[in-house]
Coordinates of C-alpha atoms in Angstrom, one line a residue:
X1 CA 2.4 -19.6 3.7
X2 CA 3.2 -15.9 3.7
X3 CA 6.1 -14.6 1.7
X4 CA 7.5 -11.4 0.3
X5 CA 9.5 -11.5 -2.9
X6 CA 11.8 -8.6 -3.3
X7 CA 13.3 -7.8 -6.7
X8 CA 14.3 -5.1 -9.1
X9 CA 11.9 -5.9 -11.9
X10 CA 8.6 -4.1 -11.7
X11 CA 6.6 -6.5 -13.7
X12 CA 7.8 -10.0 -12.8
X13 CA 5.4 -12.8 -13.5
X14 CA 3.7 -13.9 -10.3
X15 CA 1.6 -17.0 -9.6
X16 CA -1.8 -15.6 -8.7
X17 CA -4.0 -17.1 -6.0
X18 CA -6.8 -15.9 -3.8
X19 CA -4.9 -13.9 -1.2
X20 CA -2.1 -12.4 -3.4
X21 CA -1.3 -8.7 -3.7
X22 CA 1.2 -7.3 -6.2
X23 CA 2.8 -4.2 -4.6
X24 CA 5.3 -1.8 -6.0
X25 CA 7.1 0.9 -3.9
X26 CA 9.7 3.7 -4.1
X27 CA 10.8 3.4 -0.5
X28 CA 14.6 2.8 -0.4
X29 CA 14.7 2.1 3.4
X30 CA 16.7 -1.0 4.2
X31 CA 14.0 -2.2 6.7
X32 CA 11.1 -1.8 4.4
X33 CA 11.0 -5.5 3.6
X34 CA 10.7 -6.3 7.3
X35 CA 7.9 -3.9 7.7
X36 CA 5.7 -5.6 5.1
X37 CA 6.9 -9.0 6.1
X38 CA 5.2 -8.4 9.4
X39 CA 2.1 -7.1 7.7
X40 CA 1.9 -10.3 5.6
X41 CA 2.2 -12.4 8.8
X42 CA -0.6 -10.5 10.4
X43 CA -2.9 -10.5 7.4
X44 CA -2.6 -14.0 5.9
X45 CA -2.0 -12.3 2.6
X46 CA 0.9 -13.1 0.3
X47 CA 2.5 -9.8 -0.8
X48 CA 4.7 -9.8 -3.9
X49 CA 6.7 -6.6 -3.6
X50 CA 9.1 -4.8 -5.9
X51 CA 11.1 -1.6 -5.7
X52 CA 10.8 1.0 -8.5
X53 CA 13.0 4.0 -8.9
X54 CA 10.9 7.2 -8.7
X55 CA 12.3 8.4 -12.0
X56 CA 10.9 5.3 -13.8
X57 CA 7.5 5.3 -12.1
X58 CA 5.7 7.1 -14.9
X59 CA 6.9 4.7 -17.6
X60 CA 6.0 1.7 -15.3
X61 CA 2.5 2.9 -14.7
X62 CA 1.9 3.4 -18.4
X63 CA 3.2 -0.1 -19.0
X64 CA 1.1 -1.4 -16.2
X65 CA -2.1 -0.4 -18.1
X66 CA -1.1 -2.8 -20.9
X67 CA -0.1 -5.9 -19.0
X68 CA -2.0 -8.8 -17.6
X69 CA 0.2 -9.0 -14.6
X70 CA -1.0 -5.8 -13.1
X71 CA 0.3 -4.1 -10.0
X72 CA -2.5 -3.9 -7.5
X73 CA -1.2 -1.2 -5.2
X74 CA 1.7 1.2 -5.0
X75 CA 3.3 3.0 -2.1
X76 CA 4.8 6.4 -3.2
X77 CA 5.2 9.9 -2.0
X78 CA 1.9 11.8 -2.4
X79 CA 3.2 14.2 -5.0
X80 CA 3.4 11.2 -7.3
X81 CA -0.4 11.1 -7.4
X82 CA 0.0 13.7 -10.0
X83 CA 0.6 10.8 -12.4
X84 CA -3.1 9.9 -12.1
X85 CA -3.9 10.5 -15.8
X86 CA -1.5 7.7 -16.7
X87 CA -2.4 5.4 -13.8
X88 CA -6.2 5.7 -13.4
X89 CA -5.9 5.5 -9.6
X90 CA -9.0 4.4 -7.8
X91 CA -11.0 7.1 -5.9
X92 CA -10.9 6.2 -2.2
X93 CA -14.2 5.9 -0.4
X94 CA -14.5 7.6 2.9
X95 CA -15.4 4.3 4.5
X96 CA -11.9 3.1 3.8
X97 CA -10.2 5.8 5.8
X98 CA -9.7 4.9 9.5
X99 CA -11.2 7.3 12.1
X100 CA -7.7 7.3 13.7
X101 CA -6.0 8.7 10.6
X102 CA -4.7 12.3 11.0
X103 CA -7.2 14.1 8.8
X104 CA -4.6 16.7 7.8
X105 CA -2.8 14.1 5.9
X106 CA -5.7 13.5 3.6
X107 CA -5.1 16.9 1.9
X108 CA -1.8 15.6 0.5
X109 CA -3.7 12.7 -1.2
X110 CA -6.3 14.7 -3.1
X111 CA -5.9 15.6 -6.8
X112 CA -8.5 17.9 -8.4
X113 CA -10.6 17.5 -5.2
X114 CA -10.7 13.7 -5.4
X115 CA -9.1 11.5 -2.7
X116 CA -7.0 9.0 -4.6
X117 CA -4.5 7.9 -2.0
X118 CA -4.5 6.6 1.6
X119 CA -1.8 8.1 3.8
X120 CA 0.1 5.6 5.9
X121 CA 3.3 7.6 6.7
X122 CA 3.6 11.3 7.3
X123 CA 6.3 13.8 7.7
X124 CA 9.3 13.7 5.3
X125 CA 9.9 17.3 6.6
X126 CA 13.3 18.8 7.1
X127 CA 14.7 19.7 10.5
X128 CA 17.9 21.2 11.9
X129 CA 20.1 18.6 13.6
X130 CA 23.2 19.8 15.5
X131 CA 26.1 18.5 17.5
X132 CA 26.0 19.8 21.0
X133 CA 29.7 19.3 21.4
X134 CA 30.1 22.3 19.1
X135 CA 26.7 24.1 19.5
X136 CA 25.6 24.7 23.0
X137 CA 22.0 25.9 22.5
X138 CA 19.3 26.0 19.8
X139 CA 19.4 28.8 17.3
X140 CA 16.4 31.0 16.5
X141 CA 17.6 32.8 13.3
X142 CA 19.7 31.8 10.3
X143 CA 22.1 34.6 11.1
X144 CA 22.8 33.0 14.4
X145 CA 24.2 30.0 12.6
X146 CA 26.6 32.0 10.5
X147 CA 27.9 33.8 13.5
X148 CA 29.1 30.4 14.9
X149 CA 31.5 29.6 12.1
X150 CA 34.6 31.2 13.8
X151 CA 34.0 29.2 17.0
X152 CA 34.5 25.8 15.2
X153 CA 37.6 23.7 14.8
X154 CA 39.1 24.1 11.3
X155 CA 38.2 20.6 10.3
X156 CA 34.5 21.0 11.1
X157 CA 32.0 22.3 8.6
X158 CA 29.5 24.8 9.8
X159 CA 26.5 23.4 8.1
X160 CA 25.7 21.0 5.3
X161 CA 22.7 19.6 3.4
X162 CA 22.0 18.1 0.0
X163 CA 22.6 21.4 -1.7
X164 CA 21.6 20.5 -5.2
X165 CA 18.4 18.8 -4.3
X166 CA 15.5 21.1 -4.6
X167 CA 13.6 19.7 -1.7
X168 CA 16.2 21.5 0.5
X169 CA 15.7 24.8 -1.4
X170 CA 12.0 25.1 -0.5
X171 CA 12.4 26.3 3.1
X172 CA 14.6 29.2 1.8
X173 CA 12.0 30.1 -0.9
X174 CA 9.3 30.0 1.7
X175 CA 11.2 32.5 3.9
X176 CA 11.1 34.9 1.0
X177 CA 7.4 34.3 0.8
X178 CA 7.6 32.3 -2.4
X179 CA 5.6 29.3 -3.7
X180 CA 6.3 27.0 -6.6
X181 CA 2.6 26.7 -7.5
X182 CA -0.2 29.2 -6.8
X183 CA -3.8 28.6 -7.9
X184 CA -2.6 25.5 -9.8
X185 CA -0.1 27.5 -11.9
X186 CA 3.7 27.4 -11.8
X187 CA 5.2 30.5 -10.1
X188 CA 8.9 30.4 -11.0
X189 CA 9.6 34.0 -12.1
X190 CA 8.9 36.1 -9.0
X191 CA 10.9 38.5 -6.8
X192 CA 10.8 35.8 -4.1
X193 CA 12.4 33.3 -6.4
X194 CA 15.1 35.7 -7.4
X195 CA 15.9 36.6 -3.8
X196 CA 16.0 33.0 -2.7
X197 CA 18.4 32.0 -5.5
X198 CA 20.7 34.8 -4.6
X199 CA 20.6 34.1 -0.9
X200 CA 21.3 30.3 -1.2
X201 CA 24.0 30.6 -3.7
X202 CA 25.5 33.4 -1.7
X203 CA 25.9 31.0 1.2
X204 CA 28.0 28.8 -1.1
X205 CA 30.0 31.8 -2.3
X206 CA 30.8 32.8 1.3
X207 CA 31.9 29.3 2.2
X208 CA 29.0 28.8 4.6
X209 CA 27.9 25.6 2.8
X210 CA 29.5 23.5 0.1
X211 CA 27.4 23.2 -3.0
X212 CA 29.4 20.1 -4.0
X213 CA 28.5 18.1 -0.9
X214 CA 25.6 15.9 -1.9
X215 CA 23.3 13.9 0.4
X216 CA 25.8 11.1 1.0
X217 CA 28.6 13.6 1.7
X218 CA 26.5 15.6 4.1
X219 CA 25.1 12.6 5.9
X220 CA 28.5 11.1 6.4
X221 CA 30.1 14.4 7.5
X222 CA 27.5 14.9 10.3
X223 CA 27.7 11.3 11.4
X224 CA 31.5 11.6 11.7
X225 CA 31.2 14.8 13.7
X226 CA 32.8 16.8 10.9
X227 CA 29.8 19.2 10.6
X228 CA 28.2 21.1 13.4
X229 CA 24.7 21.4 11.7
X230 CA 22.9 19.4 9.1
X231 CA 19.5 20.1 7.5
X232 CA 17.9 16.7 7.0
X233 CA 14.7 14.8 7.3
X234 CA 13.1 13.2 10.3
X235 CA 14.0 9.8 8.7
X236 CA 17.6 10.4 9.7
X237 CA 17.0 10.6 13.5
X238 CA 17.9 7.0 14.5
X239 CA 21.1 7.0 12.4
X240 CA 22.3 10.2 14.0
X241 CA 21.4 9.0 17.5
X242 CA 23.5 6.0 17.0
X243 CA 26.4 8.0 15.7
X244 CA 26.4 11.0 18.1
X245 CA 24.6 9.7 21.2
X246 CA 24.1 12.4 23.7
X247 CA 25.8 15.0 21.5
X248 CA 22.8 15.0 19.1
X249 CA 20.2 17.7 19.3
X250 CA 17.3 18.5 16.9
X251 CA 15.1 21.5 16.4
X252 CA 12.7 23.0 13.8
X253 CA 14.3 25.1 11.1
X254 CA 15.2 28.6 12.3
X255 CA 13.8 31.8 11.0
X256 CA 15.5 33.7 8.2
X257 CA 15.4 37.5 8.6
X258 CA 12.5 37.1 11.0
X259 CA 10.5 35.0 8.6
X260 CA 9.6 31.3 9.2
X261 CA 11.4 28.7 7.0
X262 CA 8.7 26.3 6.0
X263 CA 9.8 22.9 4.6
X264 CA 7.5 20.8 2.7
X265 CA 5.4 18.2 4.5
X266 CA 4.4 15.1 2.7
X267 CA 3.0 11.6 3.1
X268 CA 3.6 8.2 1.7
X269 CA 0.3 6.8 0.4
X270 CA -1.3 3.7 -0.9
X271 CA -2.7 4.2 -4.4
X272 CA -4.5 1.7 -6.6
X273 CA -3.6 1.9 -10.3
X274 CA -6.0 0.8 -13.1
X275 CA -8.9 1.2 -10.6
X276 CA -7.7 -2.0 -8.9
X277 CA -9.7 -1.1 -5.7
X278 CA -12.8 -1.9 -7.7
X279 CA -11.4 -4.8 -9.6
X280 CA -11.3 -8.6 -9.0
X281 CA -8.8 -8.3 -6.2
X282 CA -10.8 -5.6 -4.3
X283 CA -11.5 -7.6 -1.2
X284 CA -7.9 -8.4 -0.5
X285 CA -6.9 -4.8 -1.3
X286 CA -9.4 -3.3 1.1
X287 CA -8.2 -5.7 3.8
X288 CA -4.7 -4.6 3.1
X289 CA -5.6 -0.9 3.2
X290 CA -7.4 -1.2 6.5
X291 CA -4.6 -3.2 8.2
X292 CA -2.0 -0.6 7.0
X293 CA -3.9 2.1 9.1
X294 CA -4.3 0.0 12.2
X295 CA -2.4 0.6 15.4
X296 CA -0.2 -2.5 15.2
X297 CA 1.1 -1.7 11.8
X298 CA 1.3 2.0 12.4
X299 CA 3.5 1.4 15.4
X300 CA 5.9 -0.7 13.3
X301 CA 6.4 2.3 11.0
X302 CA 8.3 4.0 13.7
X303 CA 9.9 0.9 15.1
X304 CA 11.2 -0.4 11.8
X305 CA 11.8 2.6 9.6
X306 CA 11.8 5.6 12.0
X307 CA 9.0 7.4 10.1
X308 CA 6.0 9.1 11.6
X309 CA 2.7 7.2 11.5
X310 CA -0.6 8.8 10.6
X311 CA -2.6 7.1 13.3
X312 CA -3.2 9.8 15.9
X313 CA -3.6 7.4 18.8
X314 CA -0.3 5.7 18.0
X315 CA 1.3 9.2 17.8
X316 CA 0.1 10.2 21.2
X317 CA 1.5 6.9 22.7
X318 CA 4.8 7.4 21.0
X319 CA 5.1 11.0 22.2
X320 CA 4.7 9.8 25.8
X321 CA 7.1 6.9 25.3
X322 CA 9.8 8.5 23.2
X323 CA 10.2 11.8 25.0
X324 CA 11.3 15.2 23.8
X325 CA 13.1 14.3 20.6
X326 CA 10.1 12.5 19.1
X327 CA 7.9 15.3 20.3
X328 CA 10.1 17.8 18.4
X329 CA 9.8 15.8 15.2
X330 CA 6.0 15.8 15.5
X331 CA 5.6 19.4 16.7
X332 CA 7.8 20.6 13.8
X333 CA 5.1 19.5 11.5
X334 CA 3.2 22.7 12.6
X335 CA 5.7 24.8 10.7
X336 CA 5.4 23.0 7.4
X337 CA 3.3 23.2 4.3
X338 CA 1.9 20.4 2.2
X339 CA 3.6 19.5 -1.0
X340 CA 1.3 19.9 -3.9
X341 CA 0.1 16.6 -5.4
X342 CA -0.4 17.6 -9.0
X343 CA 1.1 16.7 -12.4
X344 CA 2.3 20.3 -12.6
X345 CA 4.5 19.7 -9.6
X346 CA 6.4 16.9 -11.3
X347 CA 7.4 19.3 -14.1
X348 CA 8.2 22.1 -11.7
X349 CA 10.7 20.0 -9.8
X350 CA 12.6 19.2 -13.0
X351 CA 12.6 22.8 -14.2
X352 CA 13.6 24.2 -10.9
X353 CA 16.6 21.9 -10.8
X354 CA 17.7 23.1 -14.2
X355 CA 17.3 26.8 -13.3
X356 CA 19.0 26.4 -10.0
X357 CA 22.1 24.8 -11.6
X358 CA 22.3 27.5 -14.3
X359 CA 22.1 30.3 -11.9
X360 CA 24.8 28.7 -9.7
X361 CA 27.1 28.3 -12.6
X362 CA 26.9 32.0 -13.4
X363 CA 25.3 31.4 -16.8
X364 CA 22.2 33.4 -15.9
X365 CA 21.2 36.2 -13.5
X366 CA 18.5 35.6 -11.0
X367 CA 16.0 37.4 -13.2
X368 CA 17.1 35.5 -16.3
X369 CA 16.8 32.3 -14.4
X370 CA 13.2 33.1 -13.4
X371 CA 12.3 33.9 -17.0
X372 CA 14.0 30.7 -18.2
X373 CA 12.2 28.5 -15.7
X374 CA 8.8 30.0 -16.1
X375 CA 9.0 29.7 -19.9
X376 CA 10.3 26.1 -19.8
X377 CA 7.6 25.1 -17.3
X378 CA 4.8 26.6 -19.3
X379 CA 6.0 24.9 -22.5
X380 CA 6.4 21.5 -20.7
X381 CA 3.0 21.8 -19.1
X382 CA 1.4 22.6 -22.5
X383 CA 3.2 19.8 -24.3
X384 CA 2.2 17.3 -21.7
X385 CA -1.4 18.5 -21.7
X386 CA -1.3 18.9 -17.9
X387 CA -4.3 20.5 -16.4

């Protein structure tokens, strides 16, 4: 009998048997349980699955190394593979990667040259959604967006996004030709960073965007047709289609001063802590890994959670079936850059958030913010022994 047990505790005690897999994930999507319920039905495996908040993942992986009820496999964003020194993830053999897997995705799952994750979902990239009731045609440049503000009803925001989340800051930084990491080193005190900080917070100062409107606020405003534009991920497409119907349009992010805005591109991967892929449950885990890459499961990724599969054959079929909107989501991947999957990146995210907030509060100038972030990052990296 196949079953999926969903809970909030990461290390619940499970009754083990020959076809059991203990899985932990950080995916909050409400239909994630249905997705793996169907995989369990197809595979004959019993999958015990628990949700783990991303902020608690490091602690859980460390604890996992000292418990007899080990987690066999985790499903996490690829940048979390930077926790490999705590988790001892299995190196993935080439034979376990399906021929149909988009090979570009594999670059997101390598740490220090070693493949330690199996991509099963790709994308997680930001796009520009807009309400065609207010906006009649696509925009090519950021300044075109700002020019539209006087044309909107007084109760409608021009544009919104999760302003204080740094994932949304990256496209602006990229337009100023900045990177968070170069040659494996944090790059937080650069002219590009200074310019990006000033530009983004300048939007808030000019009332183009509201810095106090978080993800839930932005998401709701666009659904309720109280915002003309929203910058959000491909994962939001179905929700917006249901809310706006024919008024919904989507495009890649526009240029900024003639430079392409490049959001991060990432994957969700399977990873195997405590080298479980070579442990006593290896046969079941290899079966699970292969099934997760097959066409039947990859199609469910779009049907159940509206994410983009990595199976290139399924992608082509979906592009033909779903039409232009899905094609836009996939084609927009061409203007993205892979998110680094290193332990340094985990520290950089935290430091960037602190610096971004301090600059926005007026406590530091852009140059002082860069110095603060670079120093804090370097100290944190040294203290953690990150390579």
